[in-house]
PDB file of N, CA and C in Angstrom:
ATOM      1  N   GLU A 838      21.192-100.910-230.015  1.00  0.00           N
ATOM      2  CA  GLU A 838      20.765 -99.926-230.942  1.00  0.00           C
ATOM      3  C   GLU A 838      19.170 -99.739-230.730  1.00  0.00           C
ATOM      4  N   GLN A 839      18.418-100.697-230.526  1.00  0.00           N
ATOM      5  CA  GLN A 839      16.962-100.551-230.156  1.00  0.00           C
ATOM      6  C   GLN A 839      16.796 -99.630-229.024  1.00  0.00           C
ATOM      7  N   ASP A 840      17.684 -99.912-227.912  1.00  0.00           N
ATOM      8  CA  ASP A 840      17.602 -99.183-226.817  1.00  0.00           C
ATOM      9  C   ASP A 840      17.691 -97.701-226.979  1.00  0.00           C
ATOM     10  N   THR A 841      18.760 -97.329-227.725  1.00  0.00           N
ATOM     11  CA  THR A 841      19.045 -95.868-228.006  1.00  0.00           C
ATOM     12  C   THR A 841      17.919 -95.348-228.891  1.00  0.00           C
ATOM     13  N   GLU A 842      17.427 -96.122-229.877  1.00  0.00           N
ATOM     14  CA  GLU A 842      16.281 -95.602-230.612  1.00  0.00           C
ATOM     15  C   GLU A 842      15.147 -95.255-229.922  1.00  0.00           C
ATOM     16  N   LEU A 843      14.767 -96.193-228.812  1.00  0.00           N
ATOM     17  CA  LEU A 843      13.603 -95.922-227.884  1.00  0.00           C
ATOM     18  C   LEU A 843      13.819 -94.736-227.069  1.00  0.00           C
ATOM     19  N   ARG A 844      15.051 -94.586-226.567  1.00  0.00           N
ATOM     20  CA  ARG A 844      15.454 -93.362-225.697  1.00  0.00           C
ATOM     21  C   ARG A 844      15.131 -92.126-226.452  1.00  0.00           C
ATOM     22  N   VAL A 845      15.748 -92.109-227.688  1.00  0.00           N
ATOM     23  CA  VAL A 845      15.513 -90.947-228.516  1.00  0.00           C
ATOM     24  C   VAL A 845      13.960 -90.678-228.928  1.00  0.00           C
ATOM     25  N   ALA A 846      13.262 -91.780-229.101  1.00  0.00           N
ATOM     26  CA  ALA A 846      11.850 -91.670-229.230  1.00  0.00           C
ATOM     27  C   ALA A 846      11.213 -91.005-228.029  1.00  0.00           C
ATOM     28  N   LEU A 847      11.649 -91.407-226.949  1.00  0.00           N
ATOM     29  CA  LEU A 847      11.007 -90.833-225.607  1.00  0.00           C
ATOM     30  C   LEU A 847      11.413 -89.345-225.447  1.00  0.00           C
ATOM     31  N   THR A 848      12.594 -88.882-225.728  1.00  0.00           N
ATOM     32  CA  THR A 848      12.984 -87.735-225.720  1.00  0.00           C
ATOM     33  C   THR A 848      12.299 -86.813-226.619  1.00  0.00           C
ATOM     34  N   THR A 849      12.107 -87.200-227.870  1.00  0.00           N
ATOM     35  CA  THR A 849      11.425 -86.466-228.940  1.00  0.00           C
ATOM     36  C   THR A 849       9.895 -86.300-228.599  1.00  0.00           C
ATOM     37  N   LEU A 850       9.375 -87.252-228.097  1.00  0.00           N
ATOM     38  CA  LEU A 850       7.989 -87.317-227.739  1.00  0.00           C
ATOM     39  C   LEU A 850       7.828 -86.408-226.595  1.00  0.00           C
ATOM     40  N   LEU A 851       8.578 -86.273-225.655  1.00  0.00           N
ATOM     41  CA  LEU A 851       8.630 -85.347-224.566  1.00  0.00           C
ATOM     42  C   LEU A 851       8.626 -83.847-225.176  1.00  0.00           C
ATOM     43  N   LYS A 852       9.488 -83.610-225.989  1.00  0.00           N
ATOM     44  CA  LYS A 852       9.671 -82.237-226.497  1.00  0.00           C
ATOM     45  C   LYS A 852       8.274 -81.940-227.303  1.00  0.00           C
ATOM     46  N   GLU A 853       7.730 -82.903-228.083  1.00  0.00           N
ATOM     47  CA  GLU A 853       6.455 -82.676-228.833  1.00  0.00           C
ATOM     48  C   GLU A 853       5.320 -82.404-227.786  1.00  0.00           C
ATOM     49  N   LEU A 854       5.220 -83.206-226.710  1.00  0.00           N
ATOM     50  CA  LEU A 854       4.225 -82.892-225.731  1.00  0.00           C
ATOM     51  C   LEU A 854       4.304 -81.452-225.049  1.00  0.00           C
ATOM     52  N   ASP A 855       5.684 -81.154-224.726  1.00  0.00           N
ATOM     53  CA  ASP A 855       5.883 -79.809-224.148  1.00  0.00           C
ATOM     54  C   ASP A 855       5.351 -78.783-225.053  1.00  0.00           C
ATOM     55  N   LYS A 856       5.603 -78.856-226.371  1.00  0.00           N
ATOM     56  CA  LYS A 856       5.204 -77.938-227.370  1.00  0.00           C
ATOM     57  C   LYS A 856       3.663 -77.861-227.521  1.00  0.00           C
ATOM     58  N   SER A 857       3.090 -78.991-227.445  1.00  0.00           N
ATOM     59  CA  SER A 857       1.612 -79.171-227.493  1.00  0.00           C
ATOM     60  C   SER A 857       1.032 -78.398-226.374  1.00  0.00           C
ATOM     61  N   LEU A 858       1.485 -78.599-225.188  1.00  0.00           N
ATOM     62  CA  LEU A 858       0.994 -77.941-223.908  1.00  0.00           C
ATOM     63  C   LEU A 858       1.177 -76.491-224.089  1.00  0.00           C
ATOM     64  N   ALA A 859       2.202 -75.896-224.629  1.00  0.00           N
ATOM     65  CA  ALA A 859       2.398 -74.539-224.780  1.00  0.00           C
ATOM     66  C   ALA A 859       1.387 -73.955-225.734  1.00  0.00           C
ATOM     67  N   GLU A 860       1.126 -74.689-226.768  1.00  0.00           N
ATOM     68  CA  GLU A 860       0.088 -74.160-227.791  1.00  0.00           C
ATOM     69  C   GLU A 860      -1.342 -74.228-227.166  1.00  0.00           C
ATOM     70  N   GLU A 861      -1.567 -75.285-226.332  1.00  0.00           N
ATOM     71  CA  GLU A 861      -2.994 -75.505-225.841  1.00  0.00           C
ATOM     72  C   GLU A 861      -3.477 -74.570-224.866  1.00  0.00           C
ATOM     73  N   SER A 862      -2.539 -73.718-224.252  1.00  0.00           N
ATOM     74  CA  SER A 862      -2.813 -72.917-223.160  1.00  0.00           C
ATOM     75  C   SER A 862      -3.884 -71.830-223.642  1.00  0.00           C
ATOM     76  N   ASP A 863      -3.673 -71.332-224.845  1.00  0.00           N
ATOM     77  CA  ASP A 863      -4.753 -70.386-225.288  1.00  0.00           C
ATOM     78  C   ASP A 863      -6.127 -70.946-225.467  1.00  0.00           C
ATOM     79  N   ARG A 864      -6.260 -72.245-225.938  1.00  0.00           N
ATOM     80  CA  ARG A 864      -7.440 -72.692-226.190  1.00  0.00           C
ATOM     81  C   ARG A 864      -8.165 -73.221-224.997  1.00  0.00           C
ATOM     82  N   SER A 865      -7.535 -73.332-223.870  1.00  0.00           N
ATOM     83  CA  SER A 865      -8.227 -73.882-222.626  1.00  0.00           C
ATOM     84  C   SER A 865      -8.535 -72.658-221.670  1.00  0.00           C
ATOM     85  N   ALA A 866      -8.244 -71.441-222.127  1.00  0.00           N
ATOM     86  CA  ALA A 866      -8.354 -70.326-221.307  1.00  0.00           C
ATOM     87  C   ALA A 866      -9.937 -70.118-221.079  1.00  0.00           C
ATOM     88  N   THR A 867     -10.255 -69.507-219.935  1.00  0.00           N
ATOM     89  CA  THR A 867     -11.514 -69.235-219.461  1.00  0.00           C
ATOM     90  C   THR A 867     -12.365 -68.329-220.419  1.00  0.00           C
ATOM     91  N   VAL A 868     -13.623 -68.882-220.689  1.00  0.00           N
ATOM     92  CA  VAL A 868     -14.471 -68.090-221.570  1.00  0.00           C
ATOM     93  C   VAL A 868     -14.968 -66.907-220.907  1.00  0.00           C
ATOM     94  N   ASP A 869     -14.930 -65.807-221.420  1.00  0.00           N
ATOM     95  CA  ASP A 869     -15.476 -64.515-220.909  1.00  0.00           C
ATOM     96  C   ASP A 869     -16.943 -64.546-221.115  1.00  0.00           C
ATOM     97  N   LEU A 870     -17.657 -64.765-219.915  1.00  0.00           N
ATOM     98  CA  LEU A 870     -19.176 -64.805-219.983  1.00  0.00           C
ATOM     99  C   LEU A 870     -19.825 -63.302-220.227  1.00  0.00           C
ATOM    100  N   ASP A 871     -19.098 -62.209-219.999  1.00  0.00           N
ATOM    101  CA  ASP A 871     -19.584 -60.983-220.283  1.00  0.00           C
ATOM    102  C   ASP A 871     -19.373 -60.580-221.830  1.00  0.00           C
ATOM    103  N   GLN A 872     -18.738 -61.353-222.536  1.00  0.00           N
ATOM    104  CA  GLN A 872     -18.488 -61.012-223.917  1.00  0.00           C
ATOM    105  C   GLN A 872     -19.821 -60.898-224.597  1.00  0.00           C
ATOM    106  N   PRO A 873     -19.891 -59.809-225.365  1.00  0.00           N
ATOM    107  CA  PRO A 873     -21.352 -59.747-226.206  1.00  0.00           C
ATOM    108  C   PRO A 873     -21.527 -60.592-227.405  1.00  0.00           C
ATOM    109  N   ILE A 874     -21.667 -61.807-227.056  1.00  0.00           N
ATOM    110  CA  ILE A 874     -22.029 -62.694-228.144  1.00  0.00           C
ATOM    111  C   ILE A 874     -23.320 -63.412-227.905  1.00  0.00           C
ATOM    112  N   GLY A 875     -23.748 -64.119-228.953  1.00  0.00           N
ATOM    113  CA  GLY A 875     -25.075 -64.772-228.659  1.00  0.00           C
ATOM    114  C   GLY A 875     -24.889 -66.029-227.912  1.00  0.00           C
ATOM    115  N   ARG A 876     -26.121 -66.462-227.497  1.00  0.00           N
ATOM    116  CA  ARG A 876     -26.096 -67.583-226.503  1.00  0.00           C
ATOM    117  C   ARG A 876     -25.497 -68.879-227.199  1.00  0.00           C
ATOM    118  N   LEU A 877     -25.807 -69.249-228.429  1.00  0.00           N
ATOM    119  CA  LEU A 877     -25.314 -70.374-229.145  1.00  0.00           C
ATOM    120  C   LEU A 877     -23.731 -70.189-229.219  1.00  0.00           C
ATOM    121  N   SER A 878     -23.347 -69.066-229.506  1.00  0.00           N
ATOM    122  CA  SER A 878     -21.774 -68.846-229.677  1.00  0.00           C
ATOM    123  C   SER A 878     -21.138 -69.052-228.372  1.00  0.00           C
ATOM    124  N   ARG A 879     -21.800 -68.627-227.339  1.00  0.00           N
ATOM    125  CA  ARG A 879     -21.268 -68.658-225.952  1.00  0.00           C
ATOM    126  C   ARG A 879     -21.273 -70.124-225.607  1.00  0.00           C
ATOM    127  N   MET A 880     -22.340 -71.061-225.875  1.00  0.00           N
ATOM    128  CA  MET A 880     -22.426 -72.346-225.591  1.00  0.00           C
ATOM    129  C   MET A 880     -21.243 -73.147-226.429  1.00  0.00           C
ATOM    130  N   ASP A 881     -21.133 -72.742-227.660  1.00  0.00           N
ATOM    131  CA  ASP A 881     -19.958 -73.321-228.406  1.00  0.00           C
ATOM    132  C   ASP A 881     -18.634 -73.017-227.857  1.00  0.00           C
ATOM    133  N   ALA A 882     -18.371 -71.801-227.427  1.00  0.00           N
ATOM    134  CA  ALA A 882     -17.146 -71.443-226.883  1.00  0.00           C
ATOM    135  C   ALA A 882     -16.857 -72.335-225.567  1.00  0.00           C
ATOM    136  N   LEU A 883     -17.831 -72.400-224.665  1.00  0.00           N
ATOM    137  CA  LEU A 883     -17.734 -73.276-223.615  1.00  0.00           C
ATOM    138  C   LEU A 883     -17.452 -74.664-223.997  1.00  0.00           C
ATOM    139  N   GLN A 884     -18.113 -75.229-224.946  1.00  0.00           N
ATOM    140  CA  GLN A 884     -17.974 -76.635-225.346  1.00  0.00           C
ATOM    141  C   GLN A 884     -16.383 -76.686-225.791  1.00  0.00           C
ATOM    142  N   GLN A 885     -16.034 -75.783-226.635  1.00  0.00           N
ATOM    143  CA  GLN A 885     -14.560 -75.873-227.196  1.00  0.00           C
ATOM    144  C   GLN A 885     -13.562 -75.720-226.034  1.00  0.00           C
ATOM    145  N   GLN A 886     -13.882 -74.850-224.887  1.00  0.00           N
ATOM    146  CA  GLN A 886     -13.083 -74.765-223.829  1.00  0.00           C
ATOM    147  C   GLN A 886     -12.970 -76.158-223.056  1.00  0.00           C
ATOM    148  N   LYS A 887     -14.168 -76.845-222.922  1.00  0.00           N
ATOM    149  CA  LYS A 887     -13.995 -78.082-222.287  1.00  0.00           C
ATOM    150  C   LYS A 887     -13.251 -79.096-222.960  1.00  0.00           C
ATOM    151  N   MET A 888     -13.436 -79.128-224.372  1.00  0.00           N
ATOM    152  CA  MET A 888     -12.672 -80.132-225.139  1.00  0.00           C
ATOM    153  C   MET A 888     -11.239 -79.804-225.035  1.00  0.00           C
ATOM    154  N   ALA A 889     -10.908 -78.620-225.060  1.00  0.00           N
ATOM    155  CA  ALA A 889      -9.373 -78.097-224.948  1.00  0.00           C
ATOM    156  C   ALA A 889      -8.788 -78.542-223.559  1.00  0.00           C
ATOM    157  N   GLN A 890      -9.575 -78.433-222.485  1.00  0.00           N
ATOM    158  CA  GLN A 890      -9.147 -78.746-221.290  1.00  0.00           C
ATOM    159  C   GLN A 890      -8.910 -80.256-221.192  1.00  0.00           C
ATOM    160  N   GLU A 891      -9.788 -81.004-221.730  1.00  0.00           N
ATOM    161  CA  GLU A 891      -9.659 -82.443-221.641  1.00  0.00           C
ATOM    162  C   GLU A 891      -8.480 -82.984-222.438  1.00  0.00           C
ATOM    163  N   GLN A 892      -8.232 -82.296-223.600  1.00  0.00           N
ATOM    164  CA  GLN A 892      -7.110 -82.575-224.312  1.00  0.00           C
ATOM    165  C   GLN A 892      -5.705 -82.181-223.667  1.00  0.00           C
ATOM    166  N   ARG A 893      -5.805 -81.167-222.984  1.00  0.00           N
ATOM    167  CA  ARG A 893      -4.678 -80.772-222.232  1.00  0.00           C
ATOM    168  C   ARG A 893      -4.338 -81.672-221.114  1.00  0.00           C
ATOM    169  N   ARG A 894      -5.384 -82.216-220.462  1.00  0.00           N
ATOM    170  CA  ARG A 894      -5.319 -83.202-219.432  1.00  0.00           C
ATOM    171  C   ARG A 894      -4.677 -84.499-219.866  1.00  0.00           C
ATOM    172  N   ARG A 895      -5.120 -84.891-220.997  1.00  0.00           N
ATOM    173  CA  ARG A 895      -4.408 -86.087-221.618  1.00  0.00           C
ATOM    174  C   ARG A 895      -3.058 -85.965-222.057  1.00  0.00           C
ATOM    175  N   VAL A 896      -2.652 -84.764-222.494  1.00  0.00           N
ATOM    176  CA  VAL A 896      -1.317 -84.481-222.919  1.00  0.00           C
ATOM    177  C   VAL A 896      -0.455 -84.393-221.745  1.00  0.00           C
ATOM    178  N   GLU A 897      -1.094 -83.884-220.630  1.00  0.00           N
ATOM    179  CA  GLU A 897      -0.165 -83.793-219.351  1.00  0.00           C
ATOM    180  C   GLU A 897       0.047 -85.202-218.802  1.00  0.00           C
ATOM    181  N   LEU A 898      -0.961 -86.045-218.838  1.00  0.00           N
ATOM    182  CA  LEU A 898      -0.846 -87.349-218.401  1.00  0.00           C
ATOM    183  C   LEU A 898       0.165 -88.184-219.171  1.00  0.00           C
ATOM    184  N   ARG A 899       0.137 -88.106-220.579  1.00  0.00           N
ATOM    185  CA  ARG A 899       1.224 -88.722-221.428  1.00  0.00           C
ATOM    186  C   ARG A 899       2.492 -88.137-221.168  1.00  0.00           C
ATOM    187  N   ARG A 900       2.573 -86.897-220.858  1.00  0.00           N
ATOM    188  CA  ARG A 900       3.981 -86.344-220.647  1.00  0.00           C
ATOM    189  C   ARG A 900       4.534 -86.880-219.203  1.00  0.00           C
ATOM    190  N   THR A 901       3.749 -86.945-218.273  1.00  0.00           N
ATOM    191  CA  THR A 901       4.098 -87.719-216.932  1.00  0.00           C
ATOM    192  C   THR A 901       4.578 -89.018-217.257  1.00  0.00           C
ATOM    193  N   GLN A 902       3.856 -89.811-218.045  1.00  0.00           N
ATOM    194  CA  GLN A 902       4.272 -91.227-218.376  1.00  0.00           C
ATOM    195  C   GLN A 902       5.569 -91.210-219.135  1.00  0.00           C
ATOM    196  N   VAL A 903       5.805 -90.259-220.010  1.00  0.00           N
ATOM    197  CA  VAL A 903       7.077 -90.325-220.829  1.00  0.00           C
ATOM    198  C   VAL A 903       8.165 -90.149-219.776  1.00  0.00           C
ATOM    199  N   ARG A 904       7.901 -88.964-218.890  1.00  0.00           N
ATOM    200  CA  ARG A 904       8.995 -88.759-217.928  1.00  0.00           C
ATOM    201  C   ARG A 904       9.281 -89.800-217.089  1.00  0.00           C
ATOM    202  N   GLN A 905       8.372 -90.612-216.625  1.00  0.00           N
ATOM    203  CA  GLN A 905       8.503 -91.655-215.854  1.00  0.00           C
ATOM    204  C   GLN A 905       9.447 -92.829-216.594  1.00  0.00           C
ATOM    205  N   ALA A 906       9.018 -92.986-217.888  1.00  0.00           N
ATOM    206  CA  ALA A 906       9.739 -93.922-218.801  1.00  0.00           C
ATOM    207  C   ALA A 906      11.089 -93.560-218.862  1.00  0.00           C
ATOM    208  N   LEU A 907      11.471 -92.346-219.085  1.00  0.00           N
ATOM    209  CA  LEU A 907      12.905 -91.754-219.069  1.00  0.00           C
ATOM    210  C   LEU A 907      13.622 -92.159-217.865  1.00  0.00           C
ATOM    211  N   GLY A 908      12.865 -92.001-216.717  1.00  0.00           N
ATOM    212  CA  GLY A 908      13.453 -92.327-215.364  1.00  0.00           C
ATOM    213  C   GLY A 908      13.896 -93.821-215.324  1.00  0.00           C
ATOM    214  N   TRP A 909      12.873 -94.714-215.771  1.00  0.00           N
ATOM    215  CA  TRP A 909      13.091 -96.075-215.833  1.00  0.00           C
ATOM    216  C   TRP A 909      14.301 -96.453-216.616  1.00  0.00           C
ATOM    217  N   HIS A 910      14.498 -95.727-217.853  1.00  0.00           N
ATOM    218  CA  HIS A 910      15.486 -95.894-218.741  1.00  0.00           C
ATOM    219  C   HIS A 910      16.825 -95.562-218.051  1.00  0.00           C
ATOM    220  N   ALA A 911      16.900 -94.569-217.400  1.00  0.00           N
ATOM    221  CA  ALA A 911      18.227 -94.094-216.645  1.00  0.00           C
ATOM    222  C   ALA A 911      18.497 -95.138-215.486  1.00  0.00           C
ATOM    223  N   GLU A 912      17.441 -95.732-214.940  1.00  0.00           N
ATOM    224  CA  GLU A 912      17.746 -96.700-213.942  1.00  0.00           C
ATOM    225  C   GLU A 912      18.014 -98.250-214.606  1.00  0.00           C
ATOM    226  N   GLY A 913      17.782 -98.193-215.863  1.00  0.00           N
ATOM    227  CA  GLY A 913      17.991 -99.631-216.357  1.00  0.00           C
ATOM    228  C   GLY A 913      16.804-100.563-216.298  1.00  0.00           C
ATOM    229  N   ASP A 914      15.662 -99.837-215.927  1.00  0.00           N
ATOM    230  CA  ASP A 914      14.484-100.793-215.832  1.00  0.00           C
ATOM    231  C   ASP A 914      13.536-100.594-216.961  1.00  0.00           C
ATOM    232  N   TYR A 915      13.866 -99.801-217.915  1.00  0.00           N
ATOM    233  CA  TYR A 915      12.921 -99.413-219.171  1.00  0.00           C
ATOM    234  C   TYR A 915      12.749-100.882-219.857  1.00  0.00           C
ATOM    235  N   GLY A 916      11.356-100.960-220.242  1.00  0.00           N
ATOM    236  CA  GLY A 916      11.017-102.049-221.169  1.00  0.00           C
ATOM    237  C   GLY A 916      10.621-103.291-220.364  1.00  0.00           C
ATOM    238  N   VAL A 917      10.455-103.093-218.997  1.00  0.00           N
ATOM    239  CA  VAL A 917      10.055-104.338-218.179  1.00  0.00           C
ATOM    240  C   VAL A 917       8.647-103.987-217.721  1.00  0.00           C
ATOM    241  N   CYS A 918       7.694-104.842-217.852  1.00  0.00           N
ATOM    242  CA  CYS A 918       6.248-104.644-217.365  1.00  0.00           C
ATOM    243  C   CYS A 918       6.224-104.402-215.922  1.00  0.00           C
ATOM    244  N   ARG A 919       5.483-103.580-215.440  1.00  0.00           N
ATOM    245  CA  ARG A 919       5.455-103.176-214.118  1.00  0.00           C
ATOM    246  C   ARG A 919       4.471-104.085-213.290  1.00  0.00           C
ATOM    247  N   ARG A 920       3.784-104.832-214.131  1.00  0.00           N
ATOM    248  CA  ARG A 920       2.946-105.859-213.361  1.00  0.00           C
ATOM    249  C   ARG A 920       3.475-107.141-213.333  1.00  0.00           C
ATOM    250  N   CYS A 921       3.732-107.790-214.420  1.00  0.00           N
ATOM    251  CA  CYS A 921       4.362-109.385-214.503  1.00  0.00           C
ATOM    252  C   CYS A 921       5.866-109.236-214.540  1.00  0.00           C
ATOM    253  N   GLU A 922       6.470-108.222-214.719  1.00  0.00           N
ATOM    254  CA  GLU A 922       7.981-108.047-214.772  1.00  0.00           C
ATOM    255  C   GLU A 922       8.589-108.773-215.799  1.00  0.00           C
ATOM    256  N   GLU A 923       7.802-109.057-216.928  1.00  0.00           N
ATOM    257  CA  GLU A 923       8.417-109.605-218.184  1.00  0.00           C
ATOM    258  C   GLU A 923       8.791-108.542-219.088  1.00  0.00           C
ATOM    259  N   PRO A 924       9.720-108.863-220.025  1.00  0.00           N
ATOM    260  CA  PRO A 924      10.104-107.806-220.994  1.00  0.00           C
ATOM    261  C   PRO A 924       8.880-107.425-221.872  1.00  0.00           C
ATOM    262  N   ILE A 925       8.816-106.135-222.160  1.00  0.00           N
ATOM    263  CA  ILE A 925       7.750-105.598-223.049  1.00  0.00           C
ATOM    264  C   ILE A 925       8.377-105.703-224.432  1.00  0.00           C
ATOM    265  N   GLY A 926       7.615-106.200-225.469  1.00  0.00           N
ATOM    266  CA  GLY A 926       8.061-106.352-226.865  1.00  0.00           C
ATOM    267  C   GLY A 926       8.489-105.023-227.431  1.00  0.00           C
ATOM    268  N   TYR A 927       9.540-105.254-228.313  1.00  0.00           N
ATOM    269  CA  TYR A 927      10.017-103.994-229.025  1.00  0.00           C
ATOM    270  C   TYR A 927       8.965-103.180-229.800  1.00  0.00           C
ATOM    271  N   ARG A 928       8.084-104.098-230.493  1.00  0.00           N
ATOM    272  CA  ARG A 928       7.028-103.421-231.365  1.00  0.00           C
ATOM    273  C   ARG A 928       6.156-102.526-230.511  1.00  0.00           C
ATOM    274  N   ARG A 929       5.844-103.149-229.345  1.00  0.00           N
ATOM    275  CA  ARG A 929       4.870-102.321-228.370  1.00  0.00           C
ATOM    276  C   ARG A 929       5.610-101.048-227.904  1.00  0.00           C
ATOM    277  N   LEU A 930       6.877-101.206-227.473  1.00  0.00           N
ATOM    278  CA  LEU A 930       7.660-100.035-227.132  1.00  0.00           C
ATOM    279  C   LEU A 930       7.790 -99.073-228.218  1.00  0.00           C
ATOM    280  N   LYS A 931       7.964 -99.427-229.464  1.00  0.00           N
ATOM    281  CA  LYS A 931       8.089 -98.558-230.614  1.00  0.00           C
ATOM    282  C   LYS A 931       6.843 -97.815-230.814  1.00  0.00           C
ATOM    283  N   ALA A 932       5.607 -98.412-230.706  1.00  0.00           N
ATOM    284  CA  ALA A 932       4.344 -97.914-230.933  1.00  0.00           C
ATOM    285  C   ALA A 932       4.116 -97.045-229.744  1.00  0.00           C
ATOM    286  N   ARG A 933       4.317 -97.222-228.456  1.00  0.00           N
ATOM    287  CA  ARG A 933       3.874 -96.504-227.420  1.00  0.00           C
ATOM    288  C   ARG A 933       5.170 -96.586-226.512  1.00  0.00           C
ATOM    289  N   PRO A 934       6.149 -95.743-226.753  1.00  0.00           N
ATOM    290  CA  PRO A 934       7.432 -95.901-225.897  1.00  0.00           C
ATOM    291  C   PRO A 934       7.313 -95.585-224.380  1.00  0.00           C
ATOM    292  N   GLU A 935       6.229 -95.045-223.949  1.00  0.00           N
ATOM    293  CA  GLU A 935       5.973 -94.747-222.605  1.00  0.00           C
ATOM    294  C   GLU A 935       5.249 -95.618-221.806  1.00  0.00           C
ATOM    295  N   THR A 936       4.924 -96.801-222.555  1.00  0.00           N
ATOM    296  CA  THR A 936       4.151 -97.794-221.866  1.00  0.00           C
ATOM    297  C   THR A 936       4.668 -98.466-220.662  1.00  0.00           C
ATOM    298  N   ALA A 937       4.027 -98.857-219.675  1.00  0.00           N
ATOM    299  CA  ALA A 937       4.618 -99.400-218.405  1.00  0.00           C
ATOM    300  C   ALA A 937       4.186-100.871-218.380  1.00  0.00           C
ATOM    301  N   PHE A 938       3.313-101.367-219.366  1.00  0.00           N
ATOM    302  CA  PHE A 938       2.781-102.681-219.285  1.00  0.00           C
ATOM    303  C   PHE A 938       2.935-103.539-220.531  1.00  0.00           C
ATOM    304  N   CYS A 939       3.080-104.758-220.446  1.00  0.00           N
ATOM    305  CA  CYS A 939       3.093-105.561-221.763  1.00  0.00           C
ATOM    306  C   CYS A 939       1.564-105.583-222.169  1.00  0.00           C
ATOM    307  N   LEU A 940       1.574-106.149-223.463  1.00  0.00           N
ATOM    308  CA  LEU A 940       0.231-106.121-224.081  1.00  0.00           C
ATOM    309  C   LEU A 940      -0.792-107.064-223.343  1.00  0.00           C
ATOM    310  N   ASP A 941      -0.306-108.220-222.748  1.00  0.00           N
ATOM    311  CA  ASP A 941      -1.092-109.073-222.082  1.00  0.00           C
ATOM    312  C   ASP A 941      -1.690-108.306-220.721  1.00  0.00           C
ATOM    313  N   CYS A 942      -0.769-107.747-220.101  1.00  0.00           N
ATOM    314  CA  CYS A 942      -1.221-107.104-218.840  1.00  0.00           C
ATOM    315  C   CYS A 942      -2.254-106.028-219.016  1.00  0.00           C
ATOM    316  N   ARG A 943      -1.850-105.189-220.205  1.00  0.00           N
ATOM    317  CA  ARG A 943      -2.719-104.020-220.504  1.00  0.00           C
ATOM    318  C   ARG A 943      -4.143-104.560-220.983  1.00  0.00           C
ATOM    319  N   SER A 944      -4.008-105.586-221.712  1.00  0.00           N
ATOM    320  CA  SER A 944      -5.464-106.206-222.127  1.00  0.00           C
ATOM    321  C   SER A 944      -6.391-106.599-220.921  1.00  0.00           C
ATOM    322  N   SER A 945      -5.556-107.187-219.913  1.00  0.00           N
ATOM    323  CA  SER A 945      -6.316-107.655-218.840  1.00  0.00           C
ATOM    324  C   SER A 945      -6.928-106.631-218.000  1.00  0.00           C
ATOM    325  N   PHE A 946      -6.171-105.367-217.947  1.00  0.00           N
ATOM    326  CA  PHE A 946      -6.708-104.105-217.331  1.00  0.00           C
ATOM    327  C   PHE A 946      -8.024-103.680-217.943  1.00  0.00           C
ATOM    328  N   GLU A 947      -7.857-103.709-219.380  1.00  0.00           N
ATOM    329  CA  GLU A 947      -9.039-103.117-220.126  1.00  0.00           C
ATOM    330  C   GLU A 947     -10.087-103.995-220.157  1.00  0.00           C
ATOM    331  N   GLY A 948      -9.866-105.387-219.923  1.00  0.00           N
ATOM    332  CA  GLY A 948     -11.000-106.309-219.907  1.00  0.00           C
ATOM    333  C   GLY A 948     -11.937-106.217-218.727  1.00  0.00           C
ATOM    334  N   ARG A 949     -11.410-105.687-217.607  1.00  0.00           N
ATOM    335  CA  ARG A 949     -12.225-105.537-216.495  1.00  0.00           C
ATOM    336  C   ARG A 949     -13.279-104.590-216.500  1.00  0.00           C
TER     337      ARG A 949
END
């Protein structure tokens, strides 16, 4: 039952990320520097563009991770830490279904 729940969560998350990417395409478009606006407005537009591009990069990365997790699920390897090969806890998978690492391994990566 938990396995099915997590697969549905991954599939739903993938759809949400795809929708988010479609909506983000307008915000990360190139700023027209020939547009007759003030210098501060142009700087603000460039900053908004950079923030939108970074958000898009993060969404694309998470989307890749979700697709990878769905592949692991299809192969029967879902929920196994890619580093220590121990099972990843259900609560962690519920919070972040695309995770590839158990909490201990993830913490050791971030501690470096």
